[in-house]
Coordinates of C-alpha atoms and ligand atoms in Angstrom, one line a residue:
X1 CA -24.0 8.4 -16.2
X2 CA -23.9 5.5 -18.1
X3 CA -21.2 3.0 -17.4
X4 CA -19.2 2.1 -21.1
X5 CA -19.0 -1.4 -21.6
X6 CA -15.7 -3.1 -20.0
X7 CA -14.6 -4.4 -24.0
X8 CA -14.5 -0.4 -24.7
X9 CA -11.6 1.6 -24.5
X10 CA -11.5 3.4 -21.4
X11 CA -10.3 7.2 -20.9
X12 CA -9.3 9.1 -17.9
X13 CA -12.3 10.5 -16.4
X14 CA -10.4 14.3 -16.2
X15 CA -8.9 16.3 -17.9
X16 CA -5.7 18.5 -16.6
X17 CA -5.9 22.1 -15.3
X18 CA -2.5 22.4 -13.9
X19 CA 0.9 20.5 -14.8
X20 CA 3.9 20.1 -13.2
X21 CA 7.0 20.4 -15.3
X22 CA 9.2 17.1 -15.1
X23 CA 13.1 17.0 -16.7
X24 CA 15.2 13.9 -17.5
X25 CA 18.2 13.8 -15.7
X26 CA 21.1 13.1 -17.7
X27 CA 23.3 9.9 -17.5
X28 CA 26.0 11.6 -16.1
X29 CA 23.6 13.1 -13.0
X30 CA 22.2 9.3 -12.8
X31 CA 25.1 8.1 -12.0
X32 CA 26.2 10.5 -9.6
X33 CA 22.6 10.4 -7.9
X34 CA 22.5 6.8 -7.2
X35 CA 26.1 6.1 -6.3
X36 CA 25.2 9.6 -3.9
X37 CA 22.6 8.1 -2.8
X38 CA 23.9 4.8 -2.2
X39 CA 21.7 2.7 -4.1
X40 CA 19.0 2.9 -2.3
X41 CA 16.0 5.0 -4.3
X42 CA 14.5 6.5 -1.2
X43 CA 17.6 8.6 -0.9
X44 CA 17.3 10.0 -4.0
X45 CA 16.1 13.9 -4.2
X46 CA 12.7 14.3 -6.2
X47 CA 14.8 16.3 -8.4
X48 CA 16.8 13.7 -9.6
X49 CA 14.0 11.4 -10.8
X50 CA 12.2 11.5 -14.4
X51 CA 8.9 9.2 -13.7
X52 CA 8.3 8.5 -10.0
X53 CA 6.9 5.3 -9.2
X54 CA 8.5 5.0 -5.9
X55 CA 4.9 5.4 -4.2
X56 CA 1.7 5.7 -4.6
X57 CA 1.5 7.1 -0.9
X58 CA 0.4 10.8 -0.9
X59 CA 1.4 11.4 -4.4
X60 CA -1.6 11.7 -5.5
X61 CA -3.0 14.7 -7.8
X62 CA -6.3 16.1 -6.2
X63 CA -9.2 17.4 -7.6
X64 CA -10.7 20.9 -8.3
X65 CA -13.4 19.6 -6.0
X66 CA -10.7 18.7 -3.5
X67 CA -8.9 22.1 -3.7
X68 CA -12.2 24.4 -3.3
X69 CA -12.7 22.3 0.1
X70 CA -9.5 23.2 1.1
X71 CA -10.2 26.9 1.8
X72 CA -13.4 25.7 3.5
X73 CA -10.9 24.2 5.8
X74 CA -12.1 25.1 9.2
X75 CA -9.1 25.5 11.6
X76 CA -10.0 25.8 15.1
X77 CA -7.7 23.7 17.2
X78 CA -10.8 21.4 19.1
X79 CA -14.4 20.6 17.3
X80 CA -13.3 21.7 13.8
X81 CA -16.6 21.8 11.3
X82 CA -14.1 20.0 9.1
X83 CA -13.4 17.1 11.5
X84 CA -17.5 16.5 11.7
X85 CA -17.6 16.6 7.9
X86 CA -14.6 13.6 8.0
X87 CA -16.3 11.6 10.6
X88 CA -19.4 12.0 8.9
X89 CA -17.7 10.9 5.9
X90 CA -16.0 7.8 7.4
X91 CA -19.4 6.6 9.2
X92 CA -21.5 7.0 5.6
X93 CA -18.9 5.3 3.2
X94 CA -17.5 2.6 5.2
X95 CA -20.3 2.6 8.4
X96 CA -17.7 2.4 11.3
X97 CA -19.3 4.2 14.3
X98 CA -16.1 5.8 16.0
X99 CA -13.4 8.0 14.1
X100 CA -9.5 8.9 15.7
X101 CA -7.6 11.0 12.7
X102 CA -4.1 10.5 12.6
X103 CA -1.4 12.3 10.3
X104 CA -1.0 8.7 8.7
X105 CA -1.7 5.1 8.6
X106 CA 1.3 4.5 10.9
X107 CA -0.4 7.2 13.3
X108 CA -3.3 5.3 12.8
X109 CA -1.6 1.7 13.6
X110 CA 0.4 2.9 16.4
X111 CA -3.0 4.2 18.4
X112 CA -4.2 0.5 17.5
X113 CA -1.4 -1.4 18.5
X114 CA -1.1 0.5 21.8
X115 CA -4.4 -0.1 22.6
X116 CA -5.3 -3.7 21.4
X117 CA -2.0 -5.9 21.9
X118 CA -0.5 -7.0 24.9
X119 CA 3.3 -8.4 25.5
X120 CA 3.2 -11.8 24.4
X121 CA 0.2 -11.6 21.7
X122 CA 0.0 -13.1 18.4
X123 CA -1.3 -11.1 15.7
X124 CA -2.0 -13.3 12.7
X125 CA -2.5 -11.4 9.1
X126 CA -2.7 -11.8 5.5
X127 CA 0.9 -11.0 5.0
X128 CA 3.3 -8.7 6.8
X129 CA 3.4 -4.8 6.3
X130 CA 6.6 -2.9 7.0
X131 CA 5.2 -0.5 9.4
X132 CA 2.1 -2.6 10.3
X133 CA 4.0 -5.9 11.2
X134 CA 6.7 -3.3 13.4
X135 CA 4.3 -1.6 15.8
X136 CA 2.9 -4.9 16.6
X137 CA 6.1 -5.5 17.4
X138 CA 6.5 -3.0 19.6
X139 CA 3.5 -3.3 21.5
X140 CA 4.9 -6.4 22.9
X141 CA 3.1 -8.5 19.6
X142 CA 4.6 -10.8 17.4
X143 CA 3.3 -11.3 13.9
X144 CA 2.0 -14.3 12.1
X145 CA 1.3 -15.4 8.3
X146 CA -2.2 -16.6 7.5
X147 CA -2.6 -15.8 3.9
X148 CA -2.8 -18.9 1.3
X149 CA 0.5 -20.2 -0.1
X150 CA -0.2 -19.1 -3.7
X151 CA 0.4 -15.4 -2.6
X152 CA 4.2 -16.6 -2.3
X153 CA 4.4 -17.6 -6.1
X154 CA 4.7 -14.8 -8.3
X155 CA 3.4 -17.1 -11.2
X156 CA 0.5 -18.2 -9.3
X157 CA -3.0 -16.8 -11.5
X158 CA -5.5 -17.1 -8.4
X159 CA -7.5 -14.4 -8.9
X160 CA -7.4 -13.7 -4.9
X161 CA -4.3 -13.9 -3.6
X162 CA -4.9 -12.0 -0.7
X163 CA -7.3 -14.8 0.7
X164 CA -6.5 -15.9 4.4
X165 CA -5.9 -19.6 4.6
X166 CA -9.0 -20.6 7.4
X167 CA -7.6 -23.5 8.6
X168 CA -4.1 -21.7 8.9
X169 CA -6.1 -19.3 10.8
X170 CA -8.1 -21.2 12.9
X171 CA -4.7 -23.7 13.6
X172 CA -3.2 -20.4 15.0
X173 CA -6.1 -19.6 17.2
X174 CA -6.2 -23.1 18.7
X175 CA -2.4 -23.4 19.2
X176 CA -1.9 -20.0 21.0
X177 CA -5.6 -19.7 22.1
X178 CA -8.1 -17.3 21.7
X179 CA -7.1 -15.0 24.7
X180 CA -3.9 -14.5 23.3
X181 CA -5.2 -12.8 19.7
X182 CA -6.3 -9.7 20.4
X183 CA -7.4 -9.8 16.4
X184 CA -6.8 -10.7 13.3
X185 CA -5.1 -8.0 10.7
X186 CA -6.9 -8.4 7.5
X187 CA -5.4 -5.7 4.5
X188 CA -6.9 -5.4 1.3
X189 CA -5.6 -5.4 -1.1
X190 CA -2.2 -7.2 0.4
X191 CA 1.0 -4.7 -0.5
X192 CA 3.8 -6.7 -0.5
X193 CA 1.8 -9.8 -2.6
X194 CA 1.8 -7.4 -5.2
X195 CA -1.7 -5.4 -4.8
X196 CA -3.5 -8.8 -4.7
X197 CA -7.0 -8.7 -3.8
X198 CA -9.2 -10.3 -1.0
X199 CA -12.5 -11.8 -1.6
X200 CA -15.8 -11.1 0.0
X201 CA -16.2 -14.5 0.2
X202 CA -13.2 -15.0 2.5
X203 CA -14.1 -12.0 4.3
X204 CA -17.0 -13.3 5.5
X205 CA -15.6 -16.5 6.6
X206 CA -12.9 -14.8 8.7
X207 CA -15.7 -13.3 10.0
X208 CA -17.7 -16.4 10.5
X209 CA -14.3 -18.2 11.7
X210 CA -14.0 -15.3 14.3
X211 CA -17.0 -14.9 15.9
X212 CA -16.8 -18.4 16.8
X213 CA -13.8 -17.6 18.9
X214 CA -14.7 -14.6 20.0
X215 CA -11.8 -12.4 17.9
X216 CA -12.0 -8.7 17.0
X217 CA -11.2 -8.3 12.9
X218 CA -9.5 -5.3 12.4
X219 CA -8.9 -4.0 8.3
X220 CA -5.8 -2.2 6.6
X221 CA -8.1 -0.5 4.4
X222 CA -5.7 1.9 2.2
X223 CA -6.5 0.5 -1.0
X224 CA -9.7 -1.2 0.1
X225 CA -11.2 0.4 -3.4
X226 CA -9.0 -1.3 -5.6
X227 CA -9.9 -4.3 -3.7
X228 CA -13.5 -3.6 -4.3
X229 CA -12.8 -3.1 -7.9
X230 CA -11.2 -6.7 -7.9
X231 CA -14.2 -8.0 -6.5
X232 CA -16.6 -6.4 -9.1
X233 CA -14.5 -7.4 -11.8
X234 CA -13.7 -11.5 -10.4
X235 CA -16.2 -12.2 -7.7
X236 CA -19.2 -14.5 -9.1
X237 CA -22.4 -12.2 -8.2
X238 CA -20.5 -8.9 -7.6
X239 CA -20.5 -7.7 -11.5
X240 CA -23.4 -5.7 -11.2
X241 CA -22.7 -4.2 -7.9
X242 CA -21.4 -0.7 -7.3
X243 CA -18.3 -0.3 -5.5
X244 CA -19.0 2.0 -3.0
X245 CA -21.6 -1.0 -1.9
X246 CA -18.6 -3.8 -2.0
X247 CA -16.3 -1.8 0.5
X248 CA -19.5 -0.9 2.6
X249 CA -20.4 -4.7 2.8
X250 CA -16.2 -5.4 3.1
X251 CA -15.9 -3.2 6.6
X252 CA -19.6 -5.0 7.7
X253 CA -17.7 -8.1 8.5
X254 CA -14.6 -5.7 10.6
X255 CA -14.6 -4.2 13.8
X256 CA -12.6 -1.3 12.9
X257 CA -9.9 -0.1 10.2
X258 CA -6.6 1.6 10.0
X259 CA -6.2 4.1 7.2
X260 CA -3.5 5.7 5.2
X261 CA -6.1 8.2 3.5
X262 CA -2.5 8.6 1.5
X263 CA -3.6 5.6 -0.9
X264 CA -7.2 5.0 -2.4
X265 CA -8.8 8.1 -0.3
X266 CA -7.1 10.7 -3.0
X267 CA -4.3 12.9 -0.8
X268 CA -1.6 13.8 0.0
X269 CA -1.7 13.5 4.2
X270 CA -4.0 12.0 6.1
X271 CA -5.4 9.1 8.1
X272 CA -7.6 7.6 10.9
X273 CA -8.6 4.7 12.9
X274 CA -11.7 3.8 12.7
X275 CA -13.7 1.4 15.1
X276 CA -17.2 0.1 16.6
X277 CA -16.4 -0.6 20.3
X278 CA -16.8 2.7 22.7
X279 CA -14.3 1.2 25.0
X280 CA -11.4 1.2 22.0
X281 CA -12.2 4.1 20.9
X282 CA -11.8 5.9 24.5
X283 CA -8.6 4.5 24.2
X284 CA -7.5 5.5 21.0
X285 CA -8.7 8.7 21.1
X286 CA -6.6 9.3 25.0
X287 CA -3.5 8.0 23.3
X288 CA -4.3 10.3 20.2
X289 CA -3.6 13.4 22.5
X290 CA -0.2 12.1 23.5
X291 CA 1.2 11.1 19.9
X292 CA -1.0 12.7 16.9
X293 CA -2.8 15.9 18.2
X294 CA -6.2 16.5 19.5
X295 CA -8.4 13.4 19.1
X296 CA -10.7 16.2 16.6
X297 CA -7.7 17.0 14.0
X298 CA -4.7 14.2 14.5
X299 CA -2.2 16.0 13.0
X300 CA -4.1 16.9 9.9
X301 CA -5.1 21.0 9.6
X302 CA -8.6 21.3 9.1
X303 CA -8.3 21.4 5.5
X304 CA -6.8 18.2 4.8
X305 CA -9.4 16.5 6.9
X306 CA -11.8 18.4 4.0
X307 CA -9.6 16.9 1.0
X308 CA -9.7 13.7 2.8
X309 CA -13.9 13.7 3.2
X310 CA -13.9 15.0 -0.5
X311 CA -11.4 12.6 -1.5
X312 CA -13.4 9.6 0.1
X313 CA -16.3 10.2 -1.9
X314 CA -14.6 11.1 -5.1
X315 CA -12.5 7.6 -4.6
X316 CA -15.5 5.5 -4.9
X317 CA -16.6 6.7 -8.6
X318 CA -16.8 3.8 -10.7
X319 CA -15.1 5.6 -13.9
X320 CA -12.1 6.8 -11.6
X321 CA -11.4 3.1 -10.2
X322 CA -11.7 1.6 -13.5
X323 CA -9.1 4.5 -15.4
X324 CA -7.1 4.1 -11.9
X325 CA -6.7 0.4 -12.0
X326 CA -7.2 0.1 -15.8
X327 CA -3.7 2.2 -16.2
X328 CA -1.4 -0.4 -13.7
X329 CA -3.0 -3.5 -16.3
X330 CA -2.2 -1.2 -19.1
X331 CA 1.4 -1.1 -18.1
X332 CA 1.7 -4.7 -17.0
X333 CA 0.6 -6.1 -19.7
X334 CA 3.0 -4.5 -22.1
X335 CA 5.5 -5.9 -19.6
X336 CA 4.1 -9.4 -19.8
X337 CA 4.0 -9.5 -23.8
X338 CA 7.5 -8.4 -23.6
X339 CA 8.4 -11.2 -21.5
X340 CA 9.3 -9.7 -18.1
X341 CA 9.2 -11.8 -15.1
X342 CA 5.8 -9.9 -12.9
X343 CA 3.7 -11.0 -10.4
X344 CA 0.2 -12.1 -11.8
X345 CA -2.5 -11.2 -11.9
X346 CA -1.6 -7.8 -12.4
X347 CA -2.4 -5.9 -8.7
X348 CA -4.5 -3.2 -8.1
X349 CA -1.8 -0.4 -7.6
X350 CA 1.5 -1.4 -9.3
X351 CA 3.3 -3.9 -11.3
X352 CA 5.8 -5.9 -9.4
X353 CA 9.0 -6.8 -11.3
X354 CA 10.0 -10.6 -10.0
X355 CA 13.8 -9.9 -9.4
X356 CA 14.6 -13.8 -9.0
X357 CA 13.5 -14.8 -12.3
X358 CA 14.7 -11.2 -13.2
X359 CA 18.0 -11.2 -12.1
X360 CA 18.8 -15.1 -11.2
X361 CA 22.8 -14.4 -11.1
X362 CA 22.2 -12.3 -8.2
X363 CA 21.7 -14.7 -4.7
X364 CA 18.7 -12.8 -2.3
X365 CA 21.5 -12.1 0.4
X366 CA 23.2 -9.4 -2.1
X367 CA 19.7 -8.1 -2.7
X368 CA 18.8 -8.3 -6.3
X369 CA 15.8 -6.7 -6.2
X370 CA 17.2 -3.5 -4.5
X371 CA 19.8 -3.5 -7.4
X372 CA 17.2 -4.3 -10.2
X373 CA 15.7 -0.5 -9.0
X374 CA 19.0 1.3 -9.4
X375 CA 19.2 -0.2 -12.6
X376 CA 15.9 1.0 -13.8
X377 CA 17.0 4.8 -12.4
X378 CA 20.2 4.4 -14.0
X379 CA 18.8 3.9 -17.3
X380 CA 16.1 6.5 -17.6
X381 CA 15.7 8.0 -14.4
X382 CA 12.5 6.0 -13.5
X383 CA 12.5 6.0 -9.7
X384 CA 10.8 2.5 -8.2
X385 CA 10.7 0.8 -5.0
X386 CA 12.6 -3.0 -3.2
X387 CA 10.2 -4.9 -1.9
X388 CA 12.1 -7.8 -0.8
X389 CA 15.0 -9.0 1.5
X390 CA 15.3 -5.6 2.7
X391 CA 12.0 -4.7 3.0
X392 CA 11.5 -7.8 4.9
X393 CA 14.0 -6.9 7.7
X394 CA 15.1 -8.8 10.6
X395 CA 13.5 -11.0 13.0
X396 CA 14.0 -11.4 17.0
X397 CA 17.4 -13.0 16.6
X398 CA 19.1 -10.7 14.5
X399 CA 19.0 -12.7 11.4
X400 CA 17.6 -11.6 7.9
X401 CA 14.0 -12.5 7.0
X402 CA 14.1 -14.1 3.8
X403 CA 11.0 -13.2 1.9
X404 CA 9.8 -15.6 -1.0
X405 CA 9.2 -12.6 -3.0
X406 CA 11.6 -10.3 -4.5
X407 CA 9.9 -8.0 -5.8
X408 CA 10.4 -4.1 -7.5
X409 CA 7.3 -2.3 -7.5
X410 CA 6.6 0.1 -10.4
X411 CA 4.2 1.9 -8.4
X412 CA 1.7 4.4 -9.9
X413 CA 0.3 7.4 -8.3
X414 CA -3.3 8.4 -8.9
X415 CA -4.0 10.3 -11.6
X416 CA -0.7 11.6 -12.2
X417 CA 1.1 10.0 -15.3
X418 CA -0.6 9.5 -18.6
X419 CA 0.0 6.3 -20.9
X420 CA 2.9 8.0 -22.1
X421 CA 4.3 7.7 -19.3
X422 CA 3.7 3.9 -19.0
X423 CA 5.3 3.1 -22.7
X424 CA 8.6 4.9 -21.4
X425 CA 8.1 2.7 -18.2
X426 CA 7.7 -0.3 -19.7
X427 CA 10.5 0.6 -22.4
X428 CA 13.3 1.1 -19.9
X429 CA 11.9 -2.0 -18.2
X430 CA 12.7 -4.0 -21.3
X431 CA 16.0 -2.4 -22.2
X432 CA 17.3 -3.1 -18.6
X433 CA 16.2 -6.6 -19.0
X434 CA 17.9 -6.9 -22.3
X435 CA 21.5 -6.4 -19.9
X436 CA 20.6 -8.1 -16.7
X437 CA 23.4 -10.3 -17.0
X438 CA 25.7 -7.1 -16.2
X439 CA 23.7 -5.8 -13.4
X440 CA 26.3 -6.5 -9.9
X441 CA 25.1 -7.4 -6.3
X442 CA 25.3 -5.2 -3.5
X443 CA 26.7 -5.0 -0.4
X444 CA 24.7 -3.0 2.6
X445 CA 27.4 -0.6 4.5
X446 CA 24.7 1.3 6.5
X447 CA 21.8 -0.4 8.0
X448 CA 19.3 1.6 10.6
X449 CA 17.8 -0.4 13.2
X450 CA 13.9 0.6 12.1
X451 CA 12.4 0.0 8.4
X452 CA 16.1 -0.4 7.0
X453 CA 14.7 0.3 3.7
X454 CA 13.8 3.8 3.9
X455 CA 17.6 4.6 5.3
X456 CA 20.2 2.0 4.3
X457 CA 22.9 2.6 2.3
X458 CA 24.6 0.2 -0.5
X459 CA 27.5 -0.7 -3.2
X460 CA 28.1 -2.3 -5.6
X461 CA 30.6 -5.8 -5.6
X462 CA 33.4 -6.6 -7.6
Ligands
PM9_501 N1 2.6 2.2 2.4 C1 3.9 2.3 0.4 O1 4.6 2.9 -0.4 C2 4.3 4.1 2.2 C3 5.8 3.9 2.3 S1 6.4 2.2 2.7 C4 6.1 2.1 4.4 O2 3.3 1.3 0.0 C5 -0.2 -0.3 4.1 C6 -0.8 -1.5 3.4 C7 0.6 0.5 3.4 C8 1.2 1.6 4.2 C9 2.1 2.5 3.6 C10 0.8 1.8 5.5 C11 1.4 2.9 6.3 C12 -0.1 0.9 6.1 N2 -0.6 -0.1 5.4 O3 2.6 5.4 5.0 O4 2.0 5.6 7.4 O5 0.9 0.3 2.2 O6 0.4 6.5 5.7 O7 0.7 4.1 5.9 C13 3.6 2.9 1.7 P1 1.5 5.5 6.0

């Protein structure tokens, strides 16, 4: 099929067979949900919410393609037909040679940390991830920041913000030494920068950069598809590539990948580690019995590992990334033209509001961006995500970390909402920016020990 050209207007390349009914709660319920659910979004019931853009993790609608595998799902408890069909899958579209599935991408980075860090290692990456950055952590592993300093300005336009600073990199390695970096972690695109894409270009320099030393390259490749689409639409040279070559060439230059197959692989549970070195994957695959399920299912049934090797595929169409990404500029730039603070370049699977410039009344210790998304609920039920100070956690001495983003993300799950959708997304947006000045700081009265943002609890101040 012939490709329109990108100055066309673009359609979803679907059409809907089954709906879901959604209802908006009224004022009254807002209010009592969010005080109920004290401020914090991901305590909010599903019920309560109008457009969900908490996620796009596993709130994805599948395909009839996806469903029919489903009942093809073979479900025998070691060697399932379906788990072949996933590896098979894994080894075609991004060529790794070894598969472990998990039930997610944290199933996926626990096996990895567990097997690859030691106490006392260094792991440097292209920015933290919540649950990435914590089983480092407790594998003994402490984290380190390699990615270039323009991915801490919201304002900054480089087109990849997700690059790894090389001499950063290479600094690290020769400060802690090469023994002491069991490998770099490399995501793409970079969550918490806002969906910001990594070039192939850098890629293959961390590559280049790591060989040298001897260092194992491992990938976060959940939305390694919108990365690829990033590529084809920025990259000099990639315009005329297909995509499903990009993320090919992209995992050429890794020794392995973690996957939430709950992001740019098109379902709703899933995951794996993938990996080139026998030895790892021994490993990986012995710890898999202990903490997933057998090292042939992971804690997926046999037909999710079928939606997953359907989904793979299906996620590498050129007219689905280009409708999938296509939507998240759609909505951004409506924000932009209205003149709300966002990250830029718009990322590849949300828009991130900047709560700073959003809400600059409101200092980062009484978490504006947390109370920017219970405004947004509050005024039409649109359910978002913090990505800032509490995101961001503690560090080893108890203290906040203090991110330089504070962002909301307006995340958007795949082929879910229509424009629609977006124009009452991006109306609220503006309405709530139109009374930030009355939006109040928050206090945190319950705060888990673990990924505080899931859990912890908040009011209101004066
Ligand atoms: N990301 C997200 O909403 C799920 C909830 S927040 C922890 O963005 C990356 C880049 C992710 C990610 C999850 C995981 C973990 C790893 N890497 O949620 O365990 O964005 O499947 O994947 C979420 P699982």
């Amino acid at each position: 099929m012939s490709t329109p050209s990108q100055s066309r207007t673009w359609a979803e390349p679907f059409k809907i067979k089954v709906i879901e009914h959604v209802r908006i709660p009224s004022q009254q319920e807002r209010e009592a949900a969010i005080r109920e659910a004290g401020y914090n979004t991901f305590l909010l019931r599903s019920d309560e919410v109008y457009i969900d853009l908490l996620t796009d993790s596993g709130t994805t609608a599948m395909s009839d393609r996806q469903w029919a595998a489903m009942m093809i799902g073979d479900e025998a408890y070691a060697g399932s037909r379906s788990f072949y069909r996933l590896e098979a899958a894994v080894q075609e579209w991004y060529g790794y040679k070894y598969v472990v599935p998990t039930h997610q991408g944290r199933g996926a980075e626990n096996l990895l940390s567990k097997t690859m860090i030691k106490p006392g290692d260094i792991v440097p990456g292209n920015m933290y991830f919540t649950t990435t950055r914590l089983h480092q952590e407790l594998a003994g592993g402490t984290f380190t920041d390699i990615i270039i300093p323009e991915a801490h300005d919201p304002a900054s336009l480089h087109p990849f913000k997700g690059n790894v600073d090389l001499a950063k990199l290479e600094s690290v390695i020769l400060e802690f030494g090469p023994d002491k970096i069991p490998y770099v972690s490399l995501a793409a695109t970079v969550n918490l920068a806002g969906g910001q894409p990594i070039s192939l270009e850098n890629v293959r320099a961390v590559r280049e950069l790591t060989n040298k030393y001897g260092i194992k390259v491992i990938l976060d490749a959940a939305r390694i598809v919108e990365n690829a689409y990033f590529i084809q639409q920025r990259e000099p040279g990639c315009q005329s590539r297909t995509i499903a070559s990009i993320v090919k060439e992209m995992c050429s230059y890794t020794d392995g990948c973690t996957m939430s197959a709950k992001k740019d692989p098109l379902v709703n549970i899933g995951g794996f580690l993938a990996v080139n070195d026998h030895a790892i994957y021994e490993e990986a695959a012995n710890l898999a019995v202990i903490y997933e399920g057998l090292h042939t299912y992971g804690g997926m049934a046999g037909r999710d590992m079928e939606a997953l090797a359907t989904g793979i595929e299906e996620s590498l169409h050129e007219d689905h990334i280009r409708a999938r990404v296509g939507q998240i500029l759609y909505l951004g730039k409506k924000l932009i033209d209205a003149g709300i603070p966002i990250v830029q370049p718009i990322g590849g699977h949300g828009v991130f509001l900047d709560a700073r410039a959003f809400l600059p009344h409101i200092p980062q210790e009484q978490y504006p961006a947390q109370a920017l998304a219970a405004a947004l609920y509050l005024d039409s039920g649109v359910r978002s995500m913090e990505r800032g100070i509490v995101s961001a956690g503690r560090n080893k001495n108890g203290e906040e970390n203090k991110p330089k983003l504070e962002l909301v993300r307006l995340t958007i799950p795949r082929r879910v909402y229509t424009q629609a959708h977006m124009d009452v997304v991006a109306e609220s947006v503006q309405i709530v920016y139109s009374h930030r000045d009355t939006i109040r700081c928050l206090k945190m009265i319950h705060e888990p020990k673990y990924l505080r943002f899931f859990q912890a609890r908040f009011e209101p101040l004066g």
